[in-house]
PDB file of C-alpha atoms in Angstrom:
ATOM      1  CA  UNK A   1     -15.237  36.785 -15.283  1.00 44.00           C
ATOM      2  CA  UNK A   2     -14.662  34.285 -12.191  1.00 41.00           C
ATOM      3  CA  UNK A   3     -15.102  31.461 -14.439  1.00 42.00           C
ATOM      4  CA  UNK A   4     -12.109  32.839 -16.673  1.00 42.00           C
ATOM      5  CA  UNK A   5     -10.236  33.220 -13.935  1.00 39.00           C
ATOM      6  CA  UNK A   6     -10.779  29.638 -12.635  1.00 41.00           C
ATOM      7  CA  UNK A   7      -9.801  28.305 -16.340  1.00 37.00           C
ATOM      8  CA  UNK A   8      -6.602  30.514 -16.023  1.00 44.00           C
ATOM      9  CA  UNK A   9      -5.948  28.980 -12.554  1.00 45.00           C
ATOM     10  CA  UNK A  10      -6.458  25.430 -13.726  1.00 43.00           C
ATOM     11  CA  UNK A  11      -4.319  25.993 -16.738  1.00 43.00           C
ATOM     12  CA  UNK A  12      -1.445  27.193 -14.496  1.00 45.00           C
ATOM     13  CA  UNK A  13      -1.675  24.139 -12.063  1.00 39.00           C
ATOM     14  CA  UNK A  14      -1.652  22.052 -15.317  1.00 38.00           C
ATOM     15  CA  UNK A  15       1.834  23.485 -16.456  1.00 39.00           C
ATOM     16  CA  UNK A  16       3.009  23.605 -12.908  1.00 38.00           C
ATOM     17  CA  UNK A  17       2.028  20.011 -12.384  1.00 41.00           C
ATOM     18  CA  UNK A  18       3.433  18.727 -15.803  1.00 38.00           C
ATOM     19  CA  UNK A  19       6.631  20.567 -14.949  1.00 39.00           C
ATOM     20  CA  UNK A  20       7.110  18.570 -11.938  1.00 35.00           C
ATOM     21  CA  UNK A  21       6.368  15.705 -13.480  1.00 34.00           C
ATOM     22  CA  UNK A  22       8.860  16.325 -16.075  1.00 35.00           C
ATOM     23  CA  UNK A  23      11.750  17.048 -13.340  1.00 37.00           C
ATOM     24  CA  UNK A  24      10.882  14.031 -11.633  1.00 36.00           C
ATOM     25  CA  UNK A  25      10.873  11.787 -14.841  1.00 39.00           C
ATOM     26  CA  UNK A  26      14.453  13.288 -16.176  1.00 43.00           C
ATOM     27  CA  UNK A  27      15.675  11.742 -12.595  1.00 40.00           C
ATOM     28  CA  UNK A  28      14.289   8.236 -12.962  1.00 41.00           C
ATOM     29  CA  UNK A  29      16.336   5.238 -14.194  1.00 44.00           C
ATOM     30  CA  UNK A  30      16.318   1.792 -14.484  1.00 44.00           C
ATOM     31  CA  UNK A  31      19.153   0.343 -13.333  1.00 52.00           C
ATOM     32  CA  UNK A  32      20.587  -2.422 -15.258  1.00 55.00           C
ATOM     33  CA  UNK A  33      21.101  -5.947 -13.249  1.00 56.00           C
ATOM     34  CA  UNK A  34      24.443  -7.095 -12.417  1.00 58.00           C
ATOM     35  CA  UNK A  35      26.726  -9.156 -14.529  1.00 61.00           C
ATOM     36  CA  UNK A  36      27.860 -12.343 -13.046  1.00 67.00           C
ATOM     37  CA  UNK A  37      31.296 -12.328 -10.879  1.00 73.00           C
ATOM     38  CA  UNK A  38      34.111 -11.700 -13.168  1.00 83.00           C
ATOM     39  CA  UNK A  39      36.980 -11.406 -10.448  1.00 91.00           C
ATOM     40  CA  UNK A  40      38.343 -13.431  -7.781  1.00 92.00           C
ATOM     41  CA  UNK A  41      37.224 -12.070  -4.231  1.00 93.00           C
ATOM     42  CA  UNK A  42      39.643 -13.827  -2.286  1.00 95.00           C
ATOM     43  CA  UNK A  43      43.277 -13.736  -2.461  1.00 95.00           C
ATOM     44  CA  UNK A  44      46.502 -15.573  -0.403  1.00 95.00           C
ATOM     45  CA  UNK A  45      49.411 -13.257   0.167  1.00 95.00           C
ATOM     46  CA  UNK A  46      52.947 -14.072   1.481  1.00 94.00           C
ATOM     47  CA  UNK A  47      52.523 -11.965   4.539  1.00 94.00           C
ATOM     48  CA  UNK A  48      50.823 -12.156   8.166  1.00 93.00           C
ATOM     49  CA  UNK A  49      47.871 -10.614   9.012  1.00 93.00           C
ATOM     50  CA  UNK A  50      49.304  -7.764  11.216  1.00 91.00           C
ATOM     51  CA  UNK A  51      51.300  -6.940   8.020  1.00 92.00           C
ATOM     52  CA  UNK A  52      48.674  -6.548   5.930  1.00 92.00           C
ATOM     53  CA  UNK A  53      46.435  -4.400   8.198  1.00 91.00           C
ATOM     54  CA  UNK A  54      49.766  -2.268   8.834  1.00 90.00           C
ATOM     55  CA  UNK A  55      50.087  -1.782   4.830  1.00 86.00           C
ATOM     56  CA  UNK A  56      46.354  -0.897   4.645  1.00 85.00           C
ATOM     57  CA  UNK A  57      46.471   1.395   7.764  1.00 85.00           C
ATOM     58  CA  UNK A  58      49.795   3.340   6.287  1.00 80.00           C
ATOM     59  CA  UNK A  59      48.497   3.721   2.845  1.00 70.00           C
ATOM     60  CA  UNK A  60      44.599   4.051   3.229  1.00 68.00           C
ATOM     61  CA  UNK A  61      44.554   7.651   2.026  1.00 60.00           C
ATOM     62  CA  UNK A  62      45.613   6.494  -1.272  1.00 61.00           C
ATOM     63  CA  UNK A  63      43.125   3.948  -1.776  1.00 58.00           C
ATOM     64  CA  UNK A  64      41.651   3.617  -5.322  1.00 53.00           C
ATOM     65  CA  UNK A  65      43.090   6.431  -6.860  1.00 55.00           C
ATOM     66  CA  UNK A  66      43.878   6.949 -10.831  1.00 55.00           C
ATOM     67  CA  UNK A  67      40.903   4.686 -12.298  1.00 65.00           C
ATOM     68  CA  UNK A  68      39.636   5.425 -15.549  1.00 67.00           C
ATOM     69  CA  UNK A  69      35.981   5.688 -16.376  1.00 71.00           C
ATOM     70  CA  UNK A  70      34.498   4.925 -19.747  1.00 73.00           C
ATOM     71  CA  UNK A  71      31.910   6.717 -21.913  1.00 74.00           C
ATOM     72  CA  UNK A  72      30.325   3.618 -23.268  1.00 72.00           C
ATOM     73  CA  UNK A  73      28.217   5.471 -26.033  1.00 75.00           C
ATOM     74  CA  UNK A  74      31.623   7.312 -27.235  1.00 79.00           C
ATOM     75  CA  UNK A  75      34.371   4.792 -25.931  1.00 74.00           C
ATOM     76  CA  UNK A  76      36.319   7.777 -24.692  1.00 76.00           C
ATOM     77  CA  UNK A  77      38.079   7.213 -21.000  1.00 75.00           C
ATOM     78  CA  UNK A  78      39.026   9.790 -18.295  1.00 73.00           C
ATOM     79  CA  UNK A  79      41.736   9.281 -15.467  1.00 65.00           C
ATOM     80  CA  UNK A  80      39.901  10.030 -12.065  1.00 63.00           C
ATOM     81  CA  UNK A  81      40.957  10.539  -8.998  1.00 55.00           C
ATOM     82  CA  UNK A  82      38.605   8.500  -7.090  1.00 62.00           C
ATOM     83  CA  UNK A  83      36.790   8.383  -3.647  1.00 64.00           C
ATOM     84  CA  UNK A  84      38.557   7.139  -0.052  1.00 67.00           C
ATOM     85  CA  UNK A  85      37.421   4.896   2.226  1.00 74.00           C
ATOM     86  CA  UNK A  86      38.904   4.860   5.760  1.00 79.00           C
ATOM     87  CA  UNK A  87      39.288   1.929   8.412  1.00 84.00           C
ATOM     88  CA  UNK A  88      36.524   2.045  11.067  1.00 87.00           C
ATOM     89  CA  UNK A  89      38.664   0.940  14.038  1.00 87.00           C
ATOM     90  CA  UNK A  90      35.542   0.313  16.076  1.00 89.00           C
ATOM     91  CA  UNK A  91      34.363  -2.376  13.820  1.00 91.00           C
ATOM     92  CA  UNK A  92      37.534  -4.087  13.076  1.00 90.00           C
ATOM     93  CA  UNK A  93      37.939  -7.201  15.115  1.00 93.00           C
ATOM     94  CA  UNK A  94      40.630  -8.582  16.757  1.00 89.00           C
ATOM     95  CA  UNK A  95      41.071 -12.109  18.225  1.00 88.00           C
ATOM     96  CA  UNK A  96      42.209 -13.037  21.778  1.00 83.00           C
ATOM     97  CA  UNK A  97      45.398 -13.957  20.834  1.00 83.00           C
ATOM     98  CA  UNK A  98      45.614 -10.543  19.244  1.00 84.00           C
ATOM     99  CA  UNK A  99      45.437 -11.857  15.926  1.00 88.00           C
ATOM    100  CA  UNK A 100      43.536  -9.243  13.412  1.00 89.00           C
ATOM    101  CA  UNK A 101      41.042 -11.110  12.096  1.00 92.00           C
ATOM    102  CA  UNK A 102      38.713  -8.473   9.991  1.00 94.00           C
ATOM    103  CA  UNK A 103      39.108  -5.071   8.823  1.00 92.00           C
ATOM    104  CA  UNK A 104      35.887  -2.786   8.235  1.00 92.00           C
ATOM    105  CA  UNK A 105      36.591  -0.298   5.410  1.00 87.00           C
ATOM    106  CA  UNK A 106      33.769   2.430   5.004  1.00 83.00           C
ATOM    107  CA  UNK A 107      33.804   4.361   2.125  1.00 76.00           C
ATOM    108  CA  UNK A 108      32.734   8.163   2.237  1.00 69.00           C
ATOM    109  CA  UNK A 109      29.121   8.905   1.789  1.00 65.00           C
ATOM    110  CA  UNK A 110      29.771  12.267   0.338  1.00 66.00           C
ATOM    111  CA  UNK A 111      32.483  10.977  -1.889  1.00 68.00           C
ATOM    112  CA  UNK A 112      31.918   8.147  -4.130  1.00 73.00           C
ATOM    113  CA  UNK A 113      33.786   5.121  -4.236  1.00 76.00           C
ATOM    114  CA  UNK A 114      34.474   5.612  -8.106  1.00 80.00           C
ATOM    115  CA  UNK A 115      32.183   5.880 -11.035  1.00 83.00           C
ATOM    116  CA  UNK A 116      30.583   2.236 -11.455  1.00 86.00           C
ATOM    117  CA  UNK A 117      31.920   0.150 -14.447  1.00 84.00           C
ATOM    118  CA  UNK A 118      28.664  -1.852 -14.232  1.00 86.00           C
ATOM    119  CA  UNK A 119      25.838   0.201 -13.456  1.00 89.00           C
ATOM    120  CA  UNK A 120      25.309   2.435 -16.335  1.00 87.00           C
ATOM    121  CA  UNK A 121      22.776   5.338 -17.511  1.00 86.00           C
ATOM    122  CA  UNK A 122      22.634   6.807 -21.013  1.00 84.00           C
ATOM    123  CA  UNK A 123      25.921   5.313 -21.503  1.00 81.00           C
ATOM    124  CA  UNK A 124      27.417   7.140 -18.193  1.00 83.00           C
ATOM    125  CA  UNK A 125      28.709   5.276 -15.274  1.00 85.00           C
ATOM    126  CA  UNK A 126      26.738   5.864 -12.039  1.00 88.00           C
ATOM    127  CA  UNK A 127      28.626   7.241  -8.871  1.00 86.00           C
ATOM    128  CA  UNK A 128      28.831   4.269  -6.506  1.00 87.00           C
ATOM    129  CA  UNK A 129      29.204   3.858  -2.796  1.00 86.00           C
ATOM    130  CA  UNK A 130      29.886   0.594  -0.378  1.00 89.00           C
ATOM    131  CA  UNK A 131      31.703  -0.468   2.380  1.00 91.00           C
ATOM    132  CA  UNK A 132      33.767  -3.469   2.466  1.00 92.00           C
ATOM    133  CA  UNK A 133      34.833  -6.233   5.043  1.00 94.00           C
ATOM    134  CA  UNK A 134      38.101  -7.352   4.707  1.00 94.00           C
ATOM    135  CA  UNK A 135      38.436 -11.126   6.358  1.00 95.00           C
ATOM    136  CA  UNK A 136      42.000 -12.169   7.126  1.00 95.00           C
ATOM    137  CA  UNK A 137      42.641 -15.924   7.832  1.00 93.00           C
ATOM    138  CA  UNK A 138      46.237 -17.263   8.780  1.00 93.00           C
ATOM    139  CA  UNK A 139      47.023 -20.351   6.383  1.00 92.00           C
ATOM    140  CA  UNK A 140      50.532 -20.439   7.990  1.00 91.00           C
ATOM    141  CA  UNK A 141      53.236 -18.809   9.358  1.00 89.00           C
ATOM    142  CA  UNK A 142      53.917 -16.599   6.656  1.00 90.00           C
ATOM    143  CA  UNK A 143      50.601 -16.552   4.363  1.00 94.00           C
ATOM    144  CA  UNK A 144      47.457 -15.122   5.091  1.00 95.00           C
ATOM    145  CA  UNK A 145      44.530 -15.656   3.014  1.00 96.00           C
ATOM    146  CA  UNK A 146      42.232 -12.433   2.358  1.00 96.00           C
ATOM    147  CA  UNK A 147      38.633 -12.349   1.462  1.00 96.00           C
ATOM    148  CA  UNK A 148      36.676  -9.053   0.662  1.00 95.00           C
ATOM    149  CA  UNK A 149      32.879  -8.693   0.969  1.00 94.00           C
ATOM    150  CA  UNK A 150      30.776  -5.787  -0.403  1.00 91.00           C
ATOM    151  CA  UNK A 151      28.161  -4.262   1.809  1.00 91.00           C
ATOM    152  CA  UNK A 152      25.359  -1.985   1.016  1.00 90.00           C
ATOM    153  CA  UNK A 153      26.309  -1.145  -2.347  1.00 91.00           C
ATOM    154  CA  UNK A 154      24.343   1.989  -3.754  1.00 91.00           C
ATOM    155  CA  UNK A 155      24.318   4.174  -6.894  1.00 90.00           C
ATOM    156  CA  UNK A 156      23.331   7.640  -7.460  1.00 89.00           C
ATOM    157  CA  UNK A 157      20.608   6.663 -10.376  1.00 87.00           C
ATOM    158  CA  UNK A 158      19.388  10.245 -10.947  1.00 82.00           C
ATOM    159  CA  UNK A 159      17.685  13.133  -9.320  1.00 78.00           C
ATOM    160  CA  UNK A 160      14.232  13.779  -7.735  1.00 71.00           C
ATOM    161  CA  UNK A 161      12.218  16.675  -7.223  1.00 66.00           C
ATOM    162  CA  UNK A 162      12.032  17.833  -3.593  1.00 64.00           C
ATOM    163  CA  UNK A 163      10.532  20.950  -1.526  1.00 66.00           C
ATOM    164  CA  UNK A 164      13.347  22.737   0.551  1.00 61.00           C
ATOM    165  CA  UNK A 165      16.608  24.331   0.017  1.00 59.00           C
ATOM    166  CA  UNK A 166      17.521  21.847  -2.820  1.00 58.00           C
ATOM    167  CA  UNK A 167      14.909  21.702  -5.667  1.00 65.00           C
ATOM    168  CA  UNK A 168      16.379  18.458  -6.581  1.00 67.00           C
ATOM    169  CA  UNK A 169      18.466  15.641  -4.825  1.00 80.00           C
ATOM    170  CA  UNK A 170      19.996  12.600  -5.754  1.00 83.00           C
ATOM    171  CA  UNK A 171      18.201   9.203  -5.615  1.00 86.00           C
ATOM    172  CA  UNK A 172      20.361   6.515  -4.429  1.00 89.00           C
ATOM    173  CA  UNK A 173      19.584   3.058  -5.468  1.00 91.00           C
ATOM    174  CA  UNK A 174      20.626  -0.181  -3.804  1.00 91.00           C
ATOM    175  CA  UNK A 175      22.487  -2.215  -6.252  1.00 91.00           C
ATOM    176  CA  UNK A 176      24.086  -5.770  -6.137  1.00 89.00           C
ATOM    177  CA  UNK A 177      28.003  -6.138  -5.458  1.00 88.00           C
ATOM    178  CA  UNK A 178      29.680  -7.020  -8.959  1.00 85.00           C
ATOM    179  CA  UNK A 179      33.309  -8.744  -7.722  1.00 89.00           C
ATOM    180  CA  UNK A 180      34.886  -5.849  -9.558  1.00 88.00           C
ATOM    181  CA  UNK A 181      35.424  -3.447  -6.397  1.00 87.00           C
ATOM    182  CA  UNK A 182      36.291  -6.337  -4.128  1.00 91.00           C
ATOM    183  CA  UNK A 183      39.191  -7.704  -6.213  1.00 91.00           C
ATOM    184  CA  UNK A 184      40.335  -3.808  -6.504  1.00 86.00           C
ATOM    185  CA  UNK A 185      40.912  -3.983  -2.806  1.00 88.00           C
ATOM    186  CA  UNK A 186      42.820  -7.354  -3.143  1.00 92.00           C
ATOM    187  CA  UNK A 187      45.005  -5.968  -6.153  1.00 89.00           C
ATOM    188  CA  UNK A 188      45.490  -2.856  -3.887  1.00 86.00           C
ATOM    189  CA  UNK A 189      46.632  -4.840  -0.697  1.00 90.00           C
ATOM    190  CA  UNK A 190      49.082  -6.497  -3.076  1.00 91.00           C
ATOM    191  CA  UNK A 191      50.566  -3.382  -4.157  1.00 86.00           C
ATOM    192  CA  UNK A 192      51.064  -2.805  -0.851  1.00 86.00           C
ATOM    193  CA  UNK A 193      52.926  -5.526   0.252  1.00 90.00           C
ATOM    194  CA  UNK A 194      54.885  -5.077  -3.183  1.00 88.00           C
ATOM    195  CA  UNK A 195      54.276  -8.876  -4.053  1.00 84.00           C
ATOM    196  CA  UNK A 196      53.822 -10.478  -7.405  1.00 76.00           C
ATOM    197  CA  UNK A 197      51.980  -8.428  -9.980  1.00 83.00           C
ATOM    198  CA  UNK A 198      48.516  -9.781  -9.790  1.00 90.00           C
ATOM    199  CA  UNK A 199      46.272 -10.108 -13.133  1.00 90.00           C
ATOM    200  CA  UNK A 200      44.357  -7.212 -14.160  1.00 87.00           C
ATOM    201  CA  UNK A 201      40.781  -6.316 -13.292  1.00 86.00           C
ATOM    202  CA  UNK A 202      38.191  -7.830 -15.708  1.00 86.00           C
ATOM    203  CA  UNK A 203      35.488  -4.962 -16.462  1.00 81.00           C
ATOM    204  CA  UNK A 204      32.447  -5.532 -18.806  1.00 77.00           C
ATOM    205  CA  UNK A 205      32.508  -4.984 -22.331  1.00 70.00           C
ATOM    206  CA  UNK A 206      30.607  -2.087 -23.820  1.00 60.00           C
ATOM    207  CA  UNK A 207      28.300  -4.609 -25.605  1.00 59.00           C
ATOM    208  CA  UNK A 208      27.603  -6.134 -22.411  1.00 62.00           C
ATOM    209  CA  UNK A 209      26.098  -3.181 -20.715  1.00 59.00           C
ATOM    210  CA  UNK A 210      23.676  -2.246 -23.831  1.00 53.00           C
ATOM    211  CA  UNK A 211      20.290  -1.851 -22.162  1.00 48.00           C
TER     212      UNK A 211
END
């Protein structure tokens, strides 16, 4: 009797253990290597650093709205309302003469910046998070060179088993920046300033993302 109970218990543990491994395995993923930079990460605008800063500040709630997400297996696109970024004024740097030198844009870590067109799993774009350092360097009285640097980029690459209130939690994986996000910010600044139309962002082709 005791041996049968032990055997039955062993089978139960085996079943439970297998189920846990399956749950973990479902969340596991291999994130592809980033593509080479396809877009510029700096641009010269006909505006002063203050004009650029004021434009970003006045419109920060509308950053990055309306991108399309692509399913690379079917080719279908979906219009999106993307995540939000805000100016972190404690990290924004101003020179001794009052010139704005750097603007730190912080994305919401609860609301993704957008689905990444570079990091893809099973044909689906992965939720992408990052912060951005916007450097403003005056070139002349009416021209400012703007560079955008991406920092701390991550994607949600799957789910993992955990003990607690939520049985499965997001897996965040650090990734390299791709130039797409940086150029998106530059294009948005150009739009804010109502300057000449900048070239469209170059996104990777579906065949480039094949694993």
